XYZ file of C-alpha atoms in Angstrom:
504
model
C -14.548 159.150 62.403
C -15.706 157.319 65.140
C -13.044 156.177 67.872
C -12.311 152.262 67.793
C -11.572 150.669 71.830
C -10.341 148.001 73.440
C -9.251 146.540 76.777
C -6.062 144.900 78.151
C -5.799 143.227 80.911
C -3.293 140.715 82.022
C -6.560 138.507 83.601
C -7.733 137.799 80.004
C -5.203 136.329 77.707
C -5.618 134.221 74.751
C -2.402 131.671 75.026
C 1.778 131.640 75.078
C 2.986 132.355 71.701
C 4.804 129.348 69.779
C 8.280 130.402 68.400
C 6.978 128.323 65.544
C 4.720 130.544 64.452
C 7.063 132.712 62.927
C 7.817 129.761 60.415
C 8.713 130.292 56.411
C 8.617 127.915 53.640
C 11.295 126.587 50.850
C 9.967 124.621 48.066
C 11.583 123.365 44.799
C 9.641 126.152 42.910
C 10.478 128.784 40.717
C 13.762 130.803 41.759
C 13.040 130.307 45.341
C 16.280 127.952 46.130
C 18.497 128.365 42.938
C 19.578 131.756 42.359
C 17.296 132.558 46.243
C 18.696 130.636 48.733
C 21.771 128.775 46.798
C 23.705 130.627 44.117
C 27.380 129.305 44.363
C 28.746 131.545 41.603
C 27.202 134.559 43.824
C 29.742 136.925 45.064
C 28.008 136.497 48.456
C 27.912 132.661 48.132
C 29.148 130.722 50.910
C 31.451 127.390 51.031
C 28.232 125.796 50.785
C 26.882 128.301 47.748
C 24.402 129.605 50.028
C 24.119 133.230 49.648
C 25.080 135.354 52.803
C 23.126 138.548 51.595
C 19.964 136.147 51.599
C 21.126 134.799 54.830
C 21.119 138.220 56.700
C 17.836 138.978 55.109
C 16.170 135.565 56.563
C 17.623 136.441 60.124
C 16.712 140.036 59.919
C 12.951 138.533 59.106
C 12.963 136.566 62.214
C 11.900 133.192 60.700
C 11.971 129.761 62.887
C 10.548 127.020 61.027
C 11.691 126.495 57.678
C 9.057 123.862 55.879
C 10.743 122.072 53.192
C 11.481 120.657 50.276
C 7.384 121.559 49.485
C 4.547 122.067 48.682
C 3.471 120.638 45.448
C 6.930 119.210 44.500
C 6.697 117.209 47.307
C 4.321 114.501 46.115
C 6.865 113.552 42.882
C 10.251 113.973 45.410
C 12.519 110.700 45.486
C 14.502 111.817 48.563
C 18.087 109.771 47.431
C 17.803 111.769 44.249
C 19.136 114.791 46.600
C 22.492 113.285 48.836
C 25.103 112.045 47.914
C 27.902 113.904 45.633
C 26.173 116.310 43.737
C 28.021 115.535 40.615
C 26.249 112.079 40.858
C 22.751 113.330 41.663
C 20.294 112.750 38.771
C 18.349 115.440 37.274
C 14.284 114.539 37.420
C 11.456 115.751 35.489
C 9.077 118.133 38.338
C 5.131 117.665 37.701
C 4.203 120.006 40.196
C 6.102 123.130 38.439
C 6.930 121.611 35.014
C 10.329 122.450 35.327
C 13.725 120.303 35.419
C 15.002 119.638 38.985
C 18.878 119.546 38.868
C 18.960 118.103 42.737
C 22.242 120.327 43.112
C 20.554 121.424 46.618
C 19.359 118.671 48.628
C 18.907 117.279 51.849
C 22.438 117.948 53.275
C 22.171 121.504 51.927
C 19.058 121.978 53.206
C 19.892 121.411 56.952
C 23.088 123.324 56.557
C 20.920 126.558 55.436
C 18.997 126.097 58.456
C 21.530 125.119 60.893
C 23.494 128.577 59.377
C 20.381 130.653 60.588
C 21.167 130.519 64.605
C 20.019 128.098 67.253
C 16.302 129.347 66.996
C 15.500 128.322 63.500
C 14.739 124.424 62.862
C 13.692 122.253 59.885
C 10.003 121.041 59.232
C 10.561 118.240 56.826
C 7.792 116.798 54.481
C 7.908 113.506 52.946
C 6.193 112.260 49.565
C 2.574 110.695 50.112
C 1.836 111.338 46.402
C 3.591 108.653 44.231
C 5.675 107.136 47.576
C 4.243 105.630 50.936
C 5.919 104.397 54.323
C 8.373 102.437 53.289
C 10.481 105.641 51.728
C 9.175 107.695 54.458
C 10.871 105.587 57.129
C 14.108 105.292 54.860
C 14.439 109.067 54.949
C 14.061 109.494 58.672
C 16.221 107.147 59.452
C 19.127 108.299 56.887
C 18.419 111.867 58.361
C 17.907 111.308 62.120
C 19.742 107.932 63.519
C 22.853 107.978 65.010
C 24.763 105.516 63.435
C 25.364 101.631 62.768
C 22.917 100.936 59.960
C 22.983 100.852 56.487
C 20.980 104.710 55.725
C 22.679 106.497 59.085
C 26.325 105.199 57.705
C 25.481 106.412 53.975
C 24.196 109.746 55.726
C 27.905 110.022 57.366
C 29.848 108.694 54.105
C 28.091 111.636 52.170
C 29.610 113.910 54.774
C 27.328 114.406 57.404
C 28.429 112.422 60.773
C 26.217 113.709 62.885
C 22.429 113.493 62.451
C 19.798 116.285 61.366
C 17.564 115.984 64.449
C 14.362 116.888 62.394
C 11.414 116.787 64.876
C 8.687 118.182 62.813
C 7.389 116.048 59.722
C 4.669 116.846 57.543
C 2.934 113.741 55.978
C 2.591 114.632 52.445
C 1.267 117.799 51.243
C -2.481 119.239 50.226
C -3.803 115.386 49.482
C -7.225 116.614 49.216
C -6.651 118.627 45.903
C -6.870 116.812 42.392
C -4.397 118.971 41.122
C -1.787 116.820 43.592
C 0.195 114.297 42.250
C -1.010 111.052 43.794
C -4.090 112.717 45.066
C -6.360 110.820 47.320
C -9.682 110.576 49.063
C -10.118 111.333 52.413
C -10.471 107.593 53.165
C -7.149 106.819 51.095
C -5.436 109.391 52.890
C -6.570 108.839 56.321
C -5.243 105.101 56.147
C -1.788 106.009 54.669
C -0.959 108.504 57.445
C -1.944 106.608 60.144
C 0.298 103.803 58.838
C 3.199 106.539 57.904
C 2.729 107.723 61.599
C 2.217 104.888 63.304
C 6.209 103.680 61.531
C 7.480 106.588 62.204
C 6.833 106.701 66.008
C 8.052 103.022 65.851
C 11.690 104.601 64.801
C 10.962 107.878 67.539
C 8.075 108.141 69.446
C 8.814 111.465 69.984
C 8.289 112.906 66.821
C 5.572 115.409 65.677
C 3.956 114.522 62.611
C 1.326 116.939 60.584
C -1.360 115.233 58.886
C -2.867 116.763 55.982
C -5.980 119.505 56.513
C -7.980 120.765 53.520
C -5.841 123.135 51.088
C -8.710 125.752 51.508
C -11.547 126.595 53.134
C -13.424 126.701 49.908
C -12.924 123.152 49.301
C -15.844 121.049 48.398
C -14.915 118.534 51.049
C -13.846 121.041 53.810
C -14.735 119.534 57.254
C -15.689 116.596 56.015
C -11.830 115.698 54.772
C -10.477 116.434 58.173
C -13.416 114.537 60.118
C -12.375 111.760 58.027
C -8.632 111.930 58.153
C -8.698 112.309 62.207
C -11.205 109.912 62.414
C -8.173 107.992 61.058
C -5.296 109.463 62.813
C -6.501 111.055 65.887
C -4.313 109.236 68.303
C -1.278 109.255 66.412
C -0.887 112.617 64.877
C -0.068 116.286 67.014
C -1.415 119.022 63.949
C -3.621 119.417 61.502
C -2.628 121.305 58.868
C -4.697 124.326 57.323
C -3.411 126.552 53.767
C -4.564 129.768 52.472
C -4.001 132.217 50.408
C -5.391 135.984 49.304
C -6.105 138.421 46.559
C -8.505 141.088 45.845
C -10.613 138.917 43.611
C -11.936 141.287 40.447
C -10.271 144.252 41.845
C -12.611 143.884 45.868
C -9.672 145.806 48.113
C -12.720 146.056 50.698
C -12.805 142.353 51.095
C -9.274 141.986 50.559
C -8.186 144.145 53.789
C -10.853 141.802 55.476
C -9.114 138.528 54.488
C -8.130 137.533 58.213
C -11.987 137.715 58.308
C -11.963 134.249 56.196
C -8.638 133.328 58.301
C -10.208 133.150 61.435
C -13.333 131.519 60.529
C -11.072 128.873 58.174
C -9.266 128.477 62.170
C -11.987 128.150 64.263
C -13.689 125.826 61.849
C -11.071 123.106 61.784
C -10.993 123.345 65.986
C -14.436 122.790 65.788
C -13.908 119.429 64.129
C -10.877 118.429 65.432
C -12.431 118.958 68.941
C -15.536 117.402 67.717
C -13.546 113.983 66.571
C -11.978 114.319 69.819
C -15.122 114.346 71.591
C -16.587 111.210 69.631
C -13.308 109.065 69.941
C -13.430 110.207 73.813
C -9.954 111.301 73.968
C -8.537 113.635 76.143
C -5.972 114.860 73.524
C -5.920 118.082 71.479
C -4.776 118.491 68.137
C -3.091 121.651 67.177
C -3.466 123.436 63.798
C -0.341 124.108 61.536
C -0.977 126.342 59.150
C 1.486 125.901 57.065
C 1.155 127.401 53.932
C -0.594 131.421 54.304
C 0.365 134.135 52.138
C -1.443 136.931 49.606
C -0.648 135.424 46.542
C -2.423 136.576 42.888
C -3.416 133.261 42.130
C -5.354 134.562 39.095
C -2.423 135.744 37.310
C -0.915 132.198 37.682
C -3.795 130.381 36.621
C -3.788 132.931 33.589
C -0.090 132.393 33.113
C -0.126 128.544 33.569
C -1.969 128.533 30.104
C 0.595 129.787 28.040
C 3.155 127.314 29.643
C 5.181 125.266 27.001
C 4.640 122.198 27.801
C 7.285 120.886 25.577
C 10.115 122.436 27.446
C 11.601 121.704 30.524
C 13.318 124.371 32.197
C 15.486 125.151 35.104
C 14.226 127.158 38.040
C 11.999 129.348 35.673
C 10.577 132.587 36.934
C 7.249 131.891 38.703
C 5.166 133.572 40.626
C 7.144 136.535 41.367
C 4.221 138.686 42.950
C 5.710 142.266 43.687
C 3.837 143.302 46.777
C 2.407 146.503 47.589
C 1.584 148.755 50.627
C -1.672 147.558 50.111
C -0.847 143.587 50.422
C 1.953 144.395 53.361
C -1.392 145.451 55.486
C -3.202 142.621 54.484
C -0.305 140.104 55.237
C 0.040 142.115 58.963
C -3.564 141.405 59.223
C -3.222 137.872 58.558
C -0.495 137.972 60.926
C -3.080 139.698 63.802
C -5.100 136.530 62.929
C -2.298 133.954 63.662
C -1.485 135.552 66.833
C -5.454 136.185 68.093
C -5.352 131.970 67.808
C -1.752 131.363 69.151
C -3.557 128.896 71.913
C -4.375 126.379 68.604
C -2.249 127.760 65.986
C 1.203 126.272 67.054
C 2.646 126.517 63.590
C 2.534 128.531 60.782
C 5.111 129.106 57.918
C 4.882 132.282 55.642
C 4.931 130.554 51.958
C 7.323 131.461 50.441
C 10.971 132.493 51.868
C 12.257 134.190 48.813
C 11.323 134.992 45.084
C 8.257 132.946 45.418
C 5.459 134.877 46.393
C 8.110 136.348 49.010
C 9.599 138.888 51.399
C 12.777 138.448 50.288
C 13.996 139.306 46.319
C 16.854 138.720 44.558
C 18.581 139.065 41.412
C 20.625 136.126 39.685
C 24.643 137.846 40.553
C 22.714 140.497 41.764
C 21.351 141.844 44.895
C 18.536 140.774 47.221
C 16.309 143.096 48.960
C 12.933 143.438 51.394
C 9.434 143.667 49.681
C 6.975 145.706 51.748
C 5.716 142.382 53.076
C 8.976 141.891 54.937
C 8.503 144.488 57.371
C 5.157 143.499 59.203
C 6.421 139.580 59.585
C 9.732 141.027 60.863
C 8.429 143.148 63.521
C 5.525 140.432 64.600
C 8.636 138.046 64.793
C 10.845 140.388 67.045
C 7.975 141.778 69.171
C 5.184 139.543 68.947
C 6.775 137.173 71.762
C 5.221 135.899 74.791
C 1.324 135.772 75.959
C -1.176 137.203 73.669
C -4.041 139.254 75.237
C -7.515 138.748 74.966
C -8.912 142.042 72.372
C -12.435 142.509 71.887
C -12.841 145.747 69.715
C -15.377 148.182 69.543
C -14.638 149.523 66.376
C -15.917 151.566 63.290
C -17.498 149.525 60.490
C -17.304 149.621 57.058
C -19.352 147.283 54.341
C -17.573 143.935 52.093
C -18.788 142.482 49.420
C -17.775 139.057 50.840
C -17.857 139.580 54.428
C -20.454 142.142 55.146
C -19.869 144.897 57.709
C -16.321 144.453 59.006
C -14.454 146.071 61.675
C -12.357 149.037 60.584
C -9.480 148.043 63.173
C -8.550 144.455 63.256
C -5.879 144.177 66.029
C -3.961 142.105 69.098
C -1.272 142.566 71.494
C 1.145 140.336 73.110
C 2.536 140.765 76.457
C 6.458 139.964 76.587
C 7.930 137.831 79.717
C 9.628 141.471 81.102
C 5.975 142.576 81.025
C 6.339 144.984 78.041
C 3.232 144.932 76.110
C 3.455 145.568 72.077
C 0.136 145.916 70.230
C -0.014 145.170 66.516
C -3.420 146.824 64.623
C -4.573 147.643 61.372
C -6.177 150.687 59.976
C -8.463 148.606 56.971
C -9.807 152.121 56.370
C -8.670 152.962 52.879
C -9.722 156.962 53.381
C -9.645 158.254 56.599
C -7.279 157.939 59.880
C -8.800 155.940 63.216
C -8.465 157.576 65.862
C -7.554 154.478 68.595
C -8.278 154.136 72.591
C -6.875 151.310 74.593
C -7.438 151.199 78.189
C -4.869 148.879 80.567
C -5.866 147.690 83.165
C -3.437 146.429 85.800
C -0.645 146.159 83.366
C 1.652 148.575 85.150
C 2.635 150.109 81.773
C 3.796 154.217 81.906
C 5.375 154.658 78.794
C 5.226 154.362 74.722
C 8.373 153.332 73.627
C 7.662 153.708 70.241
C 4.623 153.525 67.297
C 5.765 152.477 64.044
C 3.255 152.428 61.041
C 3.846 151.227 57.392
C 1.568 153.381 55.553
C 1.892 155.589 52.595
C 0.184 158.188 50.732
C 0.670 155.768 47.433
C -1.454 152.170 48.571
C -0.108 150.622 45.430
C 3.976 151.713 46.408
C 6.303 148.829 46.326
C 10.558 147.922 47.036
C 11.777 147.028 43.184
C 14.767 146.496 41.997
C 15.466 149.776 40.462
C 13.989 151.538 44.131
C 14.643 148.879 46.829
C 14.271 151.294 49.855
C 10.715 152.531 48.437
C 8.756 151.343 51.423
C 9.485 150.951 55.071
C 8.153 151.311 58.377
C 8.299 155.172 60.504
C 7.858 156.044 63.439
C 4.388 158.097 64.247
C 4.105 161.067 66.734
C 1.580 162.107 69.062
C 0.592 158.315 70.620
C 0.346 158.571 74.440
C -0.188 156.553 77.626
C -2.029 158.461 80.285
C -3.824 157.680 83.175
C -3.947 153.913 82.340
C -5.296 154.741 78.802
C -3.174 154.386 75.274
C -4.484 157.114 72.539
C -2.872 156.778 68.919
C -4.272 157.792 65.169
C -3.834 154.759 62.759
C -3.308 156.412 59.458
C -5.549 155.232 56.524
C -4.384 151.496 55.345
C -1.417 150.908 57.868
C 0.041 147.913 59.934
C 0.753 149.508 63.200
C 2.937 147.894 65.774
C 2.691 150.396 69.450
C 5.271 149.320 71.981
C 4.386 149.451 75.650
C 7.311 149.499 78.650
């Protein structure tokens, strides 16, 4: 096998990393809040019925930005239906999910969950731009962020909560492009109501950042031409863009599924080109920023298989859906995606991991029972802890191998980020499903002597998972035999790994 090389140097770098990055995502969906996030009858649960053992889990992952309450479920959400006394709150028919929303976690609970995971982490709130429009955006923000002294910030501190939420980051409305949203719109439609959403919102706090609406894939029919459109509209008044994607290997192509930041990156540097391109025909000397906030490998084709058998006569209450037990295989692929993220952290100044727990998720748990890491947990954890600070610029010269969908790919897909104490951790991936790559990094005028430490999840079964019955399955170990000498870093990626490589 042919050596794969790159260069660091602290001349060349890429952009400051955004503690948003490291975002997460809780919708109404599934088991992902009721019996994930909020189980009061849990021996771990809380005052508040959040449980603690989830709690840990979420810190231990590193996660900042916690995008709520969707997503899908978004575009049918009536926002009063979730404050107030819980006893009182109504229960409501969900569209999105086809499933019967109780509203026993709402709004309040919502902030205390994130308020309960330390000074870093932050709510991104979304409102409903499906079936509801600016009037009943503006209600919310003002019942969740004014002080005091009018009608909606008094009701906020009646129901318990005195002082306000302080939610900066608002997304207005949720994947608008795609028919399967309720209250779906054209581009044109869309444009006009987030401008005027925006427009009222920065009337109550100019200060806000809003996310407009980007196309829910890159495969969309209208893809460029949506967010042309939509800027066109909002340009002036908006700070991201928003961009969603999601992975599989589709009939059973792991060659093009290790390659999946492939279609990440372009999907990134696609939307800059038209953002930048609006830009450039409205003459503005603003930037728009990209939020992608929905990313994830997700087997979509066992859903849409699944979906079909739905009764559609019943009702239920936080069914299981979309429980996707992740593999060696799809950890790689999500620490790849990850490697993407971070190679565009100078546009890409949000980005939330959908979802948080049980839904296509790091974090499982059982109803009474425990909750544990899926192999996916690992490479967002350690980007999280070490993946903060300036990102260098890596051009590889790497090893090729052929994809079906993206022709000949790199073997080694990778990036590094240098830390303010001017420790340097690289994070790269071994797509090479049969043999180890044998790696070379020179550093130039880094002042780096030592490896602290190589960790690598790998293993000799791709297809090994955490379950239930054999939580500990999977996890990260440390590798021997990586070396700094002489200004030059020499490591062997075993076959199919996320490697992180720390530098001091």
């Amino acid at each position: 096998m042919r050596t794969a090389r790159f260069t660091l140097d602290p001349a060349f770098a890429i952009g400051e990393v955004n503690p948003r990055l490291f975002g997460s995502f809780v919708e109404h969906l599934g088991r992902c809040v009721y019996t994930g996030i909020f189980e009061p009858d849990h021996p771990t649960a809380d005052a508040e019925g959040l449980r603690t053992d989830v709690l840990d889990l979420v810190r231990e992952l590193g996660v900042t930005t916690i995008r709520y309450p969707g997503g899908n479920f978004v575009s049918g959400y009536k926002w009063e239906d979730s404050v107030g006394p819980v006893e009182e709150r109504p229960r409501r028919l969900d569209l999105a999910w086809h499933s019967t929303e109780t509203n026993r976690f709402g709004l309040s609970e919502y902030i205390a969950f994130v308020r309960k995971l330390g000074p870093r982490a932050e709510p991104m709130m979304a409102v409903n731009l499906g079936t509801r429009s600016v009037a009943e955006a503006l209600e919310l923000q003002e019942y969740a962020n004014h002080s005091g002294g009018t009608a909606l910030s008094d009701l906020r501190a009646a129901h318990g909560d005195k002082d306000p939420f302080g939610i900066r980051l608002w997304c207005l409305g949720n994947e608008m492009d795609g028919p399967w949203q309720t209250g779906h719109k054209t581009a044109e439609e869309y444009g006009r109501a987030a401008a005027e959403t925006a427009r009222a919102m920065r009337q109550i706090d100019p200060s806000v950042e809003l996310v407009v609406c980007g196309s829910s894939n890159q495969s969309m029919s209208t893809f460029a031409a949506w967010e042309a459109t939509v800027l066109q509209e909002t340009y002036e008044l908006v700070d991201h863009i928003s961009l969603h994607a999601y992975y599989e290997p589709a009939d059973g192509d792991l060659d093009s599924f290790l390659a999946s930041a492939v279609d990440m990156e372009s999907f990134i540097e696609n939307v800059v080109a038209t953002a930048d391109h609006v830009g450039a025909r409205l003459k503005s000397g603003k930037r728009i920023n990209l939020s992608f906030d929905e990313w994830n490998v997700w087997y979509l084709s066992r859903w849409q298989e699944y979906a079909k058998t739905i009764d559609r006569t019943g009702w239920p209450e936080a069914p299981r859906l979309l429980e996707d037990n992740y593999s060696v295989t799809d950890a790689v692929v999500l620490g790849s995606l990850l490697i993407a993220l971070l190679r565009h952290a100078d546009r890409v100044t949000v980005a939330c991991l959908a979802q948080l727990v049980n839904v296509i998720a790091p974090i499982m748990t059982e109803p009474g029972g425990p909750a544990w890491r899926q192999t996916t947990f690992f490479p967002f954890a350690q980007a999280s802890r070490h993946g903060r600070g300036e990102v260098l610029d890596v051009r590889v010269d790497s090893p090729t191998y052929k994809t079906r969908k993206y022709g000949e790919t790199d073997l080694l897909h990778a990036t590094a980020v240098r830390a303010a104490d001017g420790t340097v951790t690289v994070f790269a991936v071994n797509r090479g499903r049969g043999e180890p790559l044998p790696l070379e990094v020179a550093l130039n005028g880094l002042g780096l002597t030592s490896v602290v430490e190589h960790s690598a999840l790998a293993d000799a079964d791709p297809d090994a998972r955490n379950t239930l019955d054999d939580p500990e399955r999977v996890a990260p170990h440390q590798v021997e035999g990586t070396a700094l000498r002489d200004g030059t870093l020499t490591a062997v990626l075993e076959p199919l790994s996320w490697n992180v490589i720390r530098l001091a």
